[in-house]
mmCIF file of C-alpha atoms in Angstrom:
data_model
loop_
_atom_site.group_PDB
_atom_site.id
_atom_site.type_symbol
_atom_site.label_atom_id
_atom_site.label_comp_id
_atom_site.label_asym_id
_atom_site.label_seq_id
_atom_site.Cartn_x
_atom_site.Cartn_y
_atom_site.Cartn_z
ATOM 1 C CA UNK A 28 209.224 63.620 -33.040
ATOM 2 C CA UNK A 29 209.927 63.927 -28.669
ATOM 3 C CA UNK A 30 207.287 63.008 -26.886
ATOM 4 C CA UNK A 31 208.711 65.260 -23.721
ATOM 5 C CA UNK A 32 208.722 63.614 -20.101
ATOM 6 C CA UNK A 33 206.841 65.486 -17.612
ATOM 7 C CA UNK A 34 207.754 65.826 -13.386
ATOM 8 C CA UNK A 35 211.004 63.671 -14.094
ATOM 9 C CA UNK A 36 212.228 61.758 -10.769
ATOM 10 C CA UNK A 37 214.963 59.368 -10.238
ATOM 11 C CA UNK A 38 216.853 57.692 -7.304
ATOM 12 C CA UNK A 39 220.318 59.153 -6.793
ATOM 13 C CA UNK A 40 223.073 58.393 -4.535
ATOM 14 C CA UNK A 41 224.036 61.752 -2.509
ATOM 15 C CA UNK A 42 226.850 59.672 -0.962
ATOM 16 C CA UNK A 43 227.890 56.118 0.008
ATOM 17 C CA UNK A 44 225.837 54.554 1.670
ATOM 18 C CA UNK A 45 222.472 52.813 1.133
ATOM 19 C CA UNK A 46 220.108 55.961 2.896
ATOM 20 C CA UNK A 47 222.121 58.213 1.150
ATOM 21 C CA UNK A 48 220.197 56.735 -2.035
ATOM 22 C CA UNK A 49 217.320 59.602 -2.627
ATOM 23 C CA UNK A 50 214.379 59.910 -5.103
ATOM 24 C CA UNK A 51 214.637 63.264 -6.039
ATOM 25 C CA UNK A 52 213.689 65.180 -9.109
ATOM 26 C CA UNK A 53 216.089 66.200 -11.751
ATOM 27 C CA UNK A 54 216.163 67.977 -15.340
ATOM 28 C CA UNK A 55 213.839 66.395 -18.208
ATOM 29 C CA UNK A 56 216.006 64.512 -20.393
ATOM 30 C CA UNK A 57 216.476 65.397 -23.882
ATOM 31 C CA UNK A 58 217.822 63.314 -26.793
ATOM 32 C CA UNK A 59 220.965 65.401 -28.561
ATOM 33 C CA UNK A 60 222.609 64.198 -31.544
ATOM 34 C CA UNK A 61 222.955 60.430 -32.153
ATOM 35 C CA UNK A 62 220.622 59.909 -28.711
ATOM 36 C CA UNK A 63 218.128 58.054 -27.591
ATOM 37 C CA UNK A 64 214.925 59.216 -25.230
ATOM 38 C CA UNK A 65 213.668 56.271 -23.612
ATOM 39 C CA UNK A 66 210.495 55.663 -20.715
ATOM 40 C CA UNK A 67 211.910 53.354 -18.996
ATOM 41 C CA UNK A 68 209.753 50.373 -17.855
ATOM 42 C CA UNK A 69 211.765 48.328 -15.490
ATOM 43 C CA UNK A 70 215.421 48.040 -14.202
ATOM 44 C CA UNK A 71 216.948 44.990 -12.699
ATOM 45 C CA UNK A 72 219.563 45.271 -9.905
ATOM 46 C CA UNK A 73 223.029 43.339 -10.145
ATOM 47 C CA UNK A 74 225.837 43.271 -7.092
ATOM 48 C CA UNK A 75 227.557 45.884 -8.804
ATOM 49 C CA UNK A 76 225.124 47.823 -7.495
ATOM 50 C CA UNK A 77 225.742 47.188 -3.954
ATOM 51 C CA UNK A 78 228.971 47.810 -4.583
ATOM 52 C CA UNK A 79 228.418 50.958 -5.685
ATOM 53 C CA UNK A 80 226.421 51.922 -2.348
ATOM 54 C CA UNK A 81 228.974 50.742 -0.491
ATOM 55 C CA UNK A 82 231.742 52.303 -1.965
ATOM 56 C CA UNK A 83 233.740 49.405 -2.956
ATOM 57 C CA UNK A 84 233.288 49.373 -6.605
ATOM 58 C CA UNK A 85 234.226 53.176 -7.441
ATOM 59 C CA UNK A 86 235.350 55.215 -4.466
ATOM 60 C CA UNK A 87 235.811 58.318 -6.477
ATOM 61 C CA UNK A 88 232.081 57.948 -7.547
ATOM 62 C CA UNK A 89 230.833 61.665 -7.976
ATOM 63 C CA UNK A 90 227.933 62.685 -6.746
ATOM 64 C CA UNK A 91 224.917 62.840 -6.807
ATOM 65 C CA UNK A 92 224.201 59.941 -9.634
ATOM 66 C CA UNK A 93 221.215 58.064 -10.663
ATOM 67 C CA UNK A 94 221.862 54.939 -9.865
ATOM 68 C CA UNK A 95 220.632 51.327 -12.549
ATOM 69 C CA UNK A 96 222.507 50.060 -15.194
ATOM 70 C CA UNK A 97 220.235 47.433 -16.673
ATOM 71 C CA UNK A 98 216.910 48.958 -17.907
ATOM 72 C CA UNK A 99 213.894 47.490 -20.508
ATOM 73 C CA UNK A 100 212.244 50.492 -22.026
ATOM 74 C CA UNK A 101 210.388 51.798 -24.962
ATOM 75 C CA UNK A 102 211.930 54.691 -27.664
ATOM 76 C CA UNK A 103 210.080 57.636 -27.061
ATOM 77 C CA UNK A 104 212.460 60.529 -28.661
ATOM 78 C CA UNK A 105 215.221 60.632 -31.442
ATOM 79 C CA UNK A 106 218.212 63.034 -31.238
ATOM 80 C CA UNK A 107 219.293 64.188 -34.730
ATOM 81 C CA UNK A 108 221.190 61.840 -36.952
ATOM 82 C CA UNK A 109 219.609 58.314 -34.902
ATOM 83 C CA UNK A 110 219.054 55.649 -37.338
ATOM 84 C CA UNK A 111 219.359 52.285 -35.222
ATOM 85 C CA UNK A 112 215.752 52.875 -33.669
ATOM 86 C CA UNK A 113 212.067 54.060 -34.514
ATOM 87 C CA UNK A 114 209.672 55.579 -32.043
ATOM 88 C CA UNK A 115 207.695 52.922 -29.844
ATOM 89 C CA UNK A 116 210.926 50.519 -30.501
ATOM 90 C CA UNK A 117 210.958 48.669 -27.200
ATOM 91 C CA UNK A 118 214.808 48.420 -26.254
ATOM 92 C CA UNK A 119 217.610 46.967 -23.478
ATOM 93 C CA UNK A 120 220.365 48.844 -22.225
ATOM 94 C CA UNK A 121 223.899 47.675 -22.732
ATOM 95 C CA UNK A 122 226.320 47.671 -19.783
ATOM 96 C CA UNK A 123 229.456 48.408 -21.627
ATOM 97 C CA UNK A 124 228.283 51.271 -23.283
ATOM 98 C CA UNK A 125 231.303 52.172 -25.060
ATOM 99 C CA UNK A 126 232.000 48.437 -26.072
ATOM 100 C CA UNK A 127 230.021 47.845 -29.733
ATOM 101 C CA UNK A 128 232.531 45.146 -30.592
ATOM 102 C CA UNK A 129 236.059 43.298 -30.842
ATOM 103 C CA UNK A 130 238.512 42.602 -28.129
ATOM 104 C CA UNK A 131 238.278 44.651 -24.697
ATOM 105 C CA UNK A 132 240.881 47.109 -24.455
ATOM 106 C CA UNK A 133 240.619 47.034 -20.642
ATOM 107 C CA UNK A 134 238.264 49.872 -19.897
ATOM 108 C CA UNK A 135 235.421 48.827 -21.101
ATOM 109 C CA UNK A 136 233.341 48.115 -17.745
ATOM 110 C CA UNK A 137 233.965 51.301 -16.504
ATOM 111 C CA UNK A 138 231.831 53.536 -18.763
ATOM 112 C CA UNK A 139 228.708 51.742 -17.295
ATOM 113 C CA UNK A 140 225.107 53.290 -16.019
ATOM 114 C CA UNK A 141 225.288 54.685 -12.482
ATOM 115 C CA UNK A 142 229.020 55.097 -12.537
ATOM 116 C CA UNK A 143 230.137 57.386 -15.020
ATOM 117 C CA UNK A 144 226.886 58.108 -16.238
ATOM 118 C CA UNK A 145 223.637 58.838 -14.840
ATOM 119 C CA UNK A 146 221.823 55.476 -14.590
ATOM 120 C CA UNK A 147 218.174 54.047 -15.657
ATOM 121 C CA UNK A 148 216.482 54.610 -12.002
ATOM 122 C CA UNK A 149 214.436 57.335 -13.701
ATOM 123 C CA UNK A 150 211.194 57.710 -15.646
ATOM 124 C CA UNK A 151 213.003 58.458 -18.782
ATOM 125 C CA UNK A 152 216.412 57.673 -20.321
ATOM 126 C CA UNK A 153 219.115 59.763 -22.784
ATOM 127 C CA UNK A 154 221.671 57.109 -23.815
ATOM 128 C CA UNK A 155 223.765 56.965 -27.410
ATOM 129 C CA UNK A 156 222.132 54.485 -29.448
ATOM 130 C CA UNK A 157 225.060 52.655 -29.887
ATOM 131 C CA UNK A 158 224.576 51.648 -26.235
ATOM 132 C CA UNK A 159 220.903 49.601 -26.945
ATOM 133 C CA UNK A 160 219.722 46.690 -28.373
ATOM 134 C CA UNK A 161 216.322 45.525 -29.507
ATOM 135 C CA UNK A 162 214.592 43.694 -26.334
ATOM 136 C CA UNK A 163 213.231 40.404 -27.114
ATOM 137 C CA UNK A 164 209.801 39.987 -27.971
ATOM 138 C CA UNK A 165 208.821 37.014 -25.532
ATOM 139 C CA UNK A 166 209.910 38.479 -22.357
ATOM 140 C CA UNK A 167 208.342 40.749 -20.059
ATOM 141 C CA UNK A 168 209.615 44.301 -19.180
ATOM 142 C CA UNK A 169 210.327 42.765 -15.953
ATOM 143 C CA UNK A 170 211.982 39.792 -17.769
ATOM 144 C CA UNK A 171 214.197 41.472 -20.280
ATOM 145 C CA UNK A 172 215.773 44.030 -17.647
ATOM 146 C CA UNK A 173 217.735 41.058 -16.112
ATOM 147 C CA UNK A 174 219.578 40.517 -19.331
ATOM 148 C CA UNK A 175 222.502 43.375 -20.078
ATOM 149 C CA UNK A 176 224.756 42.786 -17.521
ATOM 150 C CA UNK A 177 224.699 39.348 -15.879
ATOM 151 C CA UNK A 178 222.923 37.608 -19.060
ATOM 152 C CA UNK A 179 226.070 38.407 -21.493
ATOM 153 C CA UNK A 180 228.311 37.721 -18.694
ATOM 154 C CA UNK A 181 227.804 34.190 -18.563
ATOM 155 C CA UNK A 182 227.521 34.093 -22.653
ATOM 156 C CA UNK A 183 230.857 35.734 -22.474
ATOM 157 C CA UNK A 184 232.505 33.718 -20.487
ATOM 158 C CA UNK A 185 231.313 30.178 -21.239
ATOM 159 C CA UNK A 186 230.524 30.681 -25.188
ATOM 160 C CA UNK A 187 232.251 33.733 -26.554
ATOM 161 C CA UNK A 188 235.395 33.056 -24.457
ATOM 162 C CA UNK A 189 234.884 29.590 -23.234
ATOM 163 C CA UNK A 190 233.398 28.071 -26.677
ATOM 164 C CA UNK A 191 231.081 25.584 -24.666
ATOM 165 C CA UNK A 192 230.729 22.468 -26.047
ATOM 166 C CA UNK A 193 227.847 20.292 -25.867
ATOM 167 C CA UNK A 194 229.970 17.300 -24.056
ATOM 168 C CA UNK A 195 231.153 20.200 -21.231
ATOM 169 C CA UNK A 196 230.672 20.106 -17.488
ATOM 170 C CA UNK A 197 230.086 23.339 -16.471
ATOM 171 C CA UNK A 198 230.314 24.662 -12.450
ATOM 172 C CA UNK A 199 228.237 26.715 -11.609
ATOM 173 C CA UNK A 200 228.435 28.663 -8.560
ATOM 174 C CA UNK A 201 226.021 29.957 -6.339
ATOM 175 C CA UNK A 202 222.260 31.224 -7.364
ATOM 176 C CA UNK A 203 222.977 34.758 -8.395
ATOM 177 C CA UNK A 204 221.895 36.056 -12.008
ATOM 178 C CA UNK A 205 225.254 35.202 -13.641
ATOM 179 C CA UNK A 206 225.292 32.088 -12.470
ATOM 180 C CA UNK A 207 221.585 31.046 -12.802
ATOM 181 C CA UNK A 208 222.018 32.642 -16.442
ATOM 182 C CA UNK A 209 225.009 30.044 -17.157
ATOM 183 C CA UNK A 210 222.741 27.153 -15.964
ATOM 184 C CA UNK A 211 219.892 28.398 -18.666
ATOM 185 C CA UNK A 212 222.757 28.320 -21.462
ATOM 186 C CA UNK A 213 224.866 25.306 -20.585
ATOM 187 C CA UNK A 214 221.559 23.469 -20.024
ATOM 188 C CA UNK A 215 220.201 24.913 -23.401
ATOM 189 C CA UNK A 216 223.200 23.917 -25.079
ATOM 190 C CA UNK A 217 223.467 20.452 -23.841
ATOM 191 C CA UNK A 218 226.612 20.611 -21.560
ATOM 192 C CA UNK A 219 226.268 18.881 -17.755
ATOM 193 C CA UNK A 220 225.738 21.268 -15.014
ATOM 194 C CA UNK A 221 226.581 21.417 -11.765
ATOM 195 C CA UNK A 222 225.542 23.937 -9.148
ATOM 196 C CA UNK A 223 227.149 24.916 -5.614
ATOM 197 C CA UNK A 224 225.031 26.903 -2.745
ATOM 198 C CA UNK A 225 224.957 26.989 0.785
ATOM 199 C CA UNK A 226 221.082 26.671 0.507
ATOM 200 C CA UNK A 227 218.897 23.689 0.116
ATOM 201 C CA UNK A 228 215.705 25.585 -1.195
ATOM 202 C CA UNK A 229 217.927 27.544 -3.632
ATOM 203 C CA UNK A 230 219.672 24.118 -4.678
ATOM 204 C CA UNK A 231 216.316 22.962 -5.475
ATOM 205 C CA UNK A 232 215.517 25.510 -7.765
ATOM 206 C CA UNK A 233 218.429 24.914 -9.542
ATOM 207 C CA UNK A 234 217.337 21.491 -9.940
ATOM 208 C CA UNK A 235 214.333 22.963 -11.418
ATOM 209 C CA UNK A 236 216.219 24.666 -13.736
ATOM 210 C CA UNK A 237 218.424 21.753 -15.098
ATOM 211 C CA UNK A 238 221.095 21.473 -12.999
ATOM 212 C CA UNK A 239 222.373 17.615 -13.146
ATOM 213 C CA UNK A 240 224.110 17.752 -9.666
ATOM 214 C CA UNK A 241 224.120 20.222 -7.017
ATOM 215 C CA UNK A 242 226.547 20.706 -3.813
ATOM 216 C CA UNK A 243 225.682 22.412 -0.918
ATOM 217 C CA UNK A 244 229.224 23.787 0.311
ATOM 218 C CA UNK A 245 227.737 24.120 3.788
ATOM 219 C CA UNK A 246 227.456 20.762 4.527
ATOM 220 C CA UNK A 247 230.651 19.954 2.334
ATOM 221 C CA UNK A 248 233.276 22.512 2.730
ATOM 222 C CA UNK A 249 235.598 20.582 0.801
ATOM 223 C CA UNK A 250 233.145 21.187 -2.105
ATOM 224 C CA UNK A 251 236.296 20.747 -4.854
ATOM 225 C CA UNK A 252 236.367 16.550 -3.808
ATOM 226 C CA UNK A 253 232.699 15.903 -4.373
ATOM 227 C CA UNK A 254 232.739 17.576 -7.643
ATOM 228 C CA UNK A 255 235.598 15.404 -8.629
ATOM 229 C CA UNK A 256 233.939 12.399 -7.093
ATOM 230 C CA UNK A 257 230.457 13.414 -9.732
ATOM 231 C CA UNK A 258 233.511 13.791 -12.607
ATOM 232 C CA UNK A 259 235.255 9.910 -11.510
ATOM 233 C CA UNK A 260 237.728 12.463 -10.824
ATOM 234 C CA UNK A 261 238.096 13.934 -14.112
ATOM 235 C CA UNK A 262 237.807 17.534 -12.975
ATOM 236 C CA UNK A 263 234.693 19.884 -14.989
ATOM 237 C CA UNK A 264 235.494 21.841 -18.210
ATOM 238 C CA UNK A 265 234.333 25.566 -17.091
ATOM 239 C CA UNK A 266 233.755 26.941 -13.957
ATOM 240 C CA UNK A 267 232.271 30.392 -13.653
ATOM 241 C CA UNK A 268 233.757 31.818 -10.532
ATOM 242 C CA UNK A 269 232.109 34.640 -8.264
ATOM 243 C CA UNK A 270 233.202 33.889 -5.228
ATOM 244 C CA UNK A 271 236.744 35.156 -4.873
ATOM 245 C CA UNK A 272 239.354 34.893 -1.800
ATOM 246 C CA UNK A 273 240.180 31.150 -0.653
ATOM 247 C CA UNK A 274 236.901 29.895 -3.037
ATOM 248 C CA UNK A 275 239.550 30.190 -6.391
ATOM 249 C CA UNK A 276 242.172 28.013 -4.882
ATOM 250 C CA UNK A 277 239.416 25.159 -4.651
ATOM 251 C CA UNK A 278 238.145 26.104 -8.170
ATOM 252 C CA UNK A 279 241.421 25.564 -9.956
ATOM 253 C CA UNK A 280 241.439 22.231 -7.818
ATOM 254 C CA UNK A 281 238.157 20.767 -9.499
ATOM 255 C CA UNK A 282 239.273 21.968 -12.807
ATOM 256 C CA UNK A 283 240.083 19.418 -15.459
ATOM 257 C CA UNK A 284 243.431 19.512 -17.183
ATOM 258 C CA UNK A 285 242.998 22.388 -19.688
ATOM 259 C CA UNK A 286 239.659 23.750 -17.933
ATOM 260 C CA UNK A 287 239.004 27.150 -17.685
ATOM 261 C CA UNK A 288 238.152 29.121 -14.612
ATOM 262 C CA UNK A 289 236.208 32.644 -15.310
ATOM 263 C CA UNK A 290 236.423 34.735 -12.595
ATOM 264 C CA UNK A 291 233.199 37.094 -12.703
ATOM 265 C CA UNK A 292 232.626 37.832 -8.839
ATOM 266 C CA UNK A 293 234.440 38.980 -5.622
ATOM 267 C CA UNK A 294 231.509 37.737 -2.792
ATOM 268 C CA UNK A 295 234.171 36.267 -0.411
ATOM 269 C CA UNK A 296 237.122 38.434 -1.637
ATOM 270 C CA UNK A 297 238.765 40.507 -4.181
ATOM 271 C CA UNK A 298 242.300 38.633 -3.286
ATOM 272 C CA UNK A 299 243.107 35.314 -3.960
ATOM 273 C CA UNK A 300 245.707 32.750 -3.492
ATOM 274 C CA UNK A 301 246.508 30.415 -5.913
ATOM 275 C CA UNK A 302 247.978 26.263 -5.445
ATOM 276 C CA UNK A 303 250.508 27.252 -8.316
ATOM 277 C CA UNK A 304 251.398 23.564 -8.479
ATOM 278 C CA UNK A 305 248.080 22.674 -9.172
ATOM 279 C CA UNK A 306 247.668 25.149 -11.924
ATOM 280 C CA UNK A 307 250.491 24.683 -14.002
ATOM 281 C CA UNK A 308 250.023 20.755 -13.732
ATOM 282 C CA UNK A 309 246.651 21.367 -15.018
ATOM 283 C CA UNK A 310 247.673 23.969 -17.641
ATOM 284 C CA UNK A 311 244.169 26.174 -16.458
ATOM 285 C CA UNK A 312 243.089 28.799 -17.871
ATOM 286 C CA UNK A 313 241.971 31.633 -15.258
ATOM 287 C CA UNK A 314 240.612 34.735 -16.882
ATOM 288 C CA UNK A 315 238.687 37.959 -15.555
ATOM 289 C CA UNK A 316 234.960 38.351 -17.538
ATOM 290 C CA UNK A 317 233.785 42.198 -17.293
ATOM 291 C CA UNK A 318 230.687 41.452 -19.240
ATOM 292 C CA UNK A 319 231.055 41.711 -23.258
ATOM 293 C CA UNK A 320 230.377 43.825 -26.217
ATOM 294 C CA UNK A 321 226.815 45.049 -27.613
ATOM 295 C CA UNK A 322 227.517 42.360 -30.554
ATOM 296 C CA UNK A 323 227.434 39.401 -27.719
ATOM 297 C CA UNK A 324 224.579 40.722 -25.957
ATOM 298 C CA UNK A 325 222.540 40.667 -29.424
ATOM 299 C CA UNK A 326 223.886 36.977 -30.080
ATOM 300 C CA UNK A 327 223.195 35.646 -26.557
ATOM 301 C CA UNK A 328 219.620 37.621 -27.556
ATOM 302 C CA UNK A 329 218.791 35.884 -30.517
ATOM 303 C CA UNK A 330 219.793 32.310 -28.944
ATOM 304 C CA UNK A 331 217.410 33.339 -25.645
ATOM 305 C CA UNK A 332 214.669 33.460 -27.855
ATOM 306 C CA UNK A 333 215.476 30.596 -29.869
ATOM 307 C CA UNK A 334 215.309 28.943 -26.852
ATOM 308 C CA UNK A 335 212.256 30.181 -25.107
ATOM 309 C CA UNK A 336 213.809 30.734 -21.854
ATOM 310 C CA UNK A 337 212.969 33.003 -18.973
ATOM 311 C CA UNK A 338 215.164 34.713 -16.718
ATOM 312 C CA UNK A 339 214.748 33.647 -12.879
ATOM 313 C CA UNK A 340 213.478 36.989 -11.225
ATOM 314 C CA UNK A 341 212.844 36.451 -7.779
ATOM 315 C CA UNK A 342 210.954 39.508 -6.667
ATOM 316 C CA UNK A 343 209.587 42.558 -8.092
ATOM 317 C CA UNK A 344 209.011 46.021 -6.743
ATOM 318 C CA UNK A 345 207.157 49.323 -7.557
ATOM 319 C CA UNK A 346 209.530 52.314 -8.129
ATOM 320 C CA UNK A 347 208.567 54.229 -5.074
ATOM 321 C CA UNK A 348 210.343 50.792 -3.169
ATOM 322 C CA UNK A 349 213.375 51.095 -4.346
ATOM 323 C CA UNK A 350 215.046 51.237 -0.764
ATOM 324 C CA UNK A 351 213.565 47.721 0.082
ATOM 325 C CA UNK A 352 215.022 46.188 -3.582
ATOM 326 C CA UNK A 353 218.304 46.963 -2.468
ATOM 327 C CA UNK A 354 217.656 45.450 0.549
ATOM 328 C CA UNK A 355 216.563 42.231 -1.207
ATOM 329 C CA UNK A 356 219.497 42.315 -3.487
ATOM 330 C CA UNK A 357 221.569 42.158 -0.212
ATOM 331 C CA UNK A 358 220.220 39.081 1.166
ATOM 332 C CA UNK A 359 221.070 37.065 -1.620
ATOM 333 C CA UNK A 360 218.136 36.337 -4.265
ATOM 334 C CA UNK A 361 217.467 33.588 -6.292
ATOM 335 C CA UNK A 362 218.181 34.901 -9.431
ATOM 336 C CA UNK A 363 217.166 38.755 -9.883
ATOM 337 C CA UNK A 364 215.896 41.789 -8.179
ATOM 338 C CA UNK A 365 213.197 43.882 -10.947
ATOM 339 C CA UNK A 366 212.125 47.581 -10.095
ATOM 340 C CA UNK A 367 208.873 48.196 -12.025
ATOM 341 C CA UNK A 368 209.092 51.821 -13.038
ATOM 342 C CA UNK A 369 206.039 52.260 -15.563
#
């Protein structure tokens, strides 16, 4: 059974640039073998896709290309041979689309919405069913469309990878989804939190959140001592990193011997130099997080809902406003940008 989309539109990027992103109207979707036709409901914005505008994350992006990775939605057709999903299932996108499970063979990331394929900024959806999960049943539309991308990527790096411990101190840094999704688990699993932001207001929404300390790097540039000062100097166990540049040689500096640093986002830089002293004396761990496999997202799934959490989203707009979402995104949210679609 198809139940067959009808005057199809979708926001595309003609070129880089953000008013080079178009609604337009494109081809009705249809499922083919071993694919999914999904109405998509809502689609939640990450800095990837800035950086996709811009032209810093693929410059040999082809165009034009819906743009969205991370999309809630509701099974609406079944290409032949389908057997994960029934009609009216209501389902999540996964980033990684090619990556079901095991260890990353280093593409993985690449094979994402709006970059190699046409994305989830559209009324309807063809994706392989291998590349969806079942959306939880307490959230929102709006709610579970934060989750593929920067929800896994902090259960990547501080449980799959990281294997967080409930005695941990965890650094958190900044208010972005990644990091506001780390404070949920570490919180939810009992580890101590700390969170870094140049913001007071945003600070005190961490607070709200759990965080047991906060650090507002604008008023202490030397952030790395005051974290070792709320440690008596011991240094914190994980440290989800998304700042980049000059930021990682401070990181590895608040780590505790045998921490681990995961480096998830490039804000200040995509280079870095490291205090190799430091590191080695330490023995840190540094490693790159490019989200996770489908397998993760459905664990860090099951253990959302265990926990009754929430996602932060901290504003939502209508489909016809996707311009001013990306605008949002730019300023720096607390937490995530939704686009309601239907």
């Amino acid at each position: 059974m198809l139940v067959h989309p009808m005057g199809m539109k979708a926001w595309r990027l003609t070129g880089f640039g953000l008013d080079s992103l178009k609604l337009q109207d494109v081809p009705d979707p249809s499922p083919g073998e071993g694919e999914v036709l999904v109405q998509v409901h809502a689609v939640a914005l990450n800095y990837r896709d800035k950086l996709l505008v811009d032209g810093d994350y693929n410059p040999r992006l082809e165009f034009p290309i819906t743009q969205g990775a991370d999309a809630c939605g509701r099974v609406v057709g079944l290409g032949h041979g389908t057997s994960r999903f029934r009609l009216g299932d209501r389902v999540l996108t996964h980033y990684a689309t090619h990556w079901v499970d095991g260890p990353a063979q280093g593409k993985e990331s690449l094979y994402s919405l709006g970059n190699v394929y046409q994305g989830a900024l559209a009324k309807y959806l063809v994706l392989r069913e291998q590349a969806l999960v079942n959306a939880p049943a307490h959230l929102s539309d709006e709610e579970a469309a934060t989750l593929p991308c920067a929800g896994v990527t902090a259960w990547q790096a501080l449980v799959e990878k990281g294997n967080l411990q409930p005695n941990d101190t965890v650094l958190l840094q900044g208010t972005g989804g990644v990091s506001l999704f780390g404070l949920q688990i570490a919180h939810a699993m009992g580890a101590t939190t700390i969170v870094t932001s140049s913001s007071e207001i945003k600070l005190q929404g961490a607070q709200g959140l759990g965080a047991d300390s906060t650090v507002n790097y604008r008023r202490t540039p030397d952030w790395e001592k005051e974290v070792l000062a709320l440690t008596q100097k011991r240094g914190v166990d994980q440290i989800l990193e998304v700042v980049g540049g000059e930021n990682l040689a401070r990181s590895v500096r608040a780590l505790r011997p045998e921490g681990q640093i995961s480096i998830i986002g490039v804000l200040e830089a995509a280079d870095a130099r490291l205090p190799l002293f430091t590191t080695i004396q330490k023995l840190a761990v540094i490693r790159g997080i490019s989200t996770g496999p489908r397998v993760a997202l459905e664990r860090f799934i099951r253990h959302y809902e265990d926990w009754g959490l929430h996602p932060v989203v901290d504003a939502i707009y209508e489909f016809n406003d996707t311009v001013a979402a990306y605008r949002h995104l730019e300023q720096g949210p607390l937490g995530k940008v939704v686009i309601r679609i239907a």
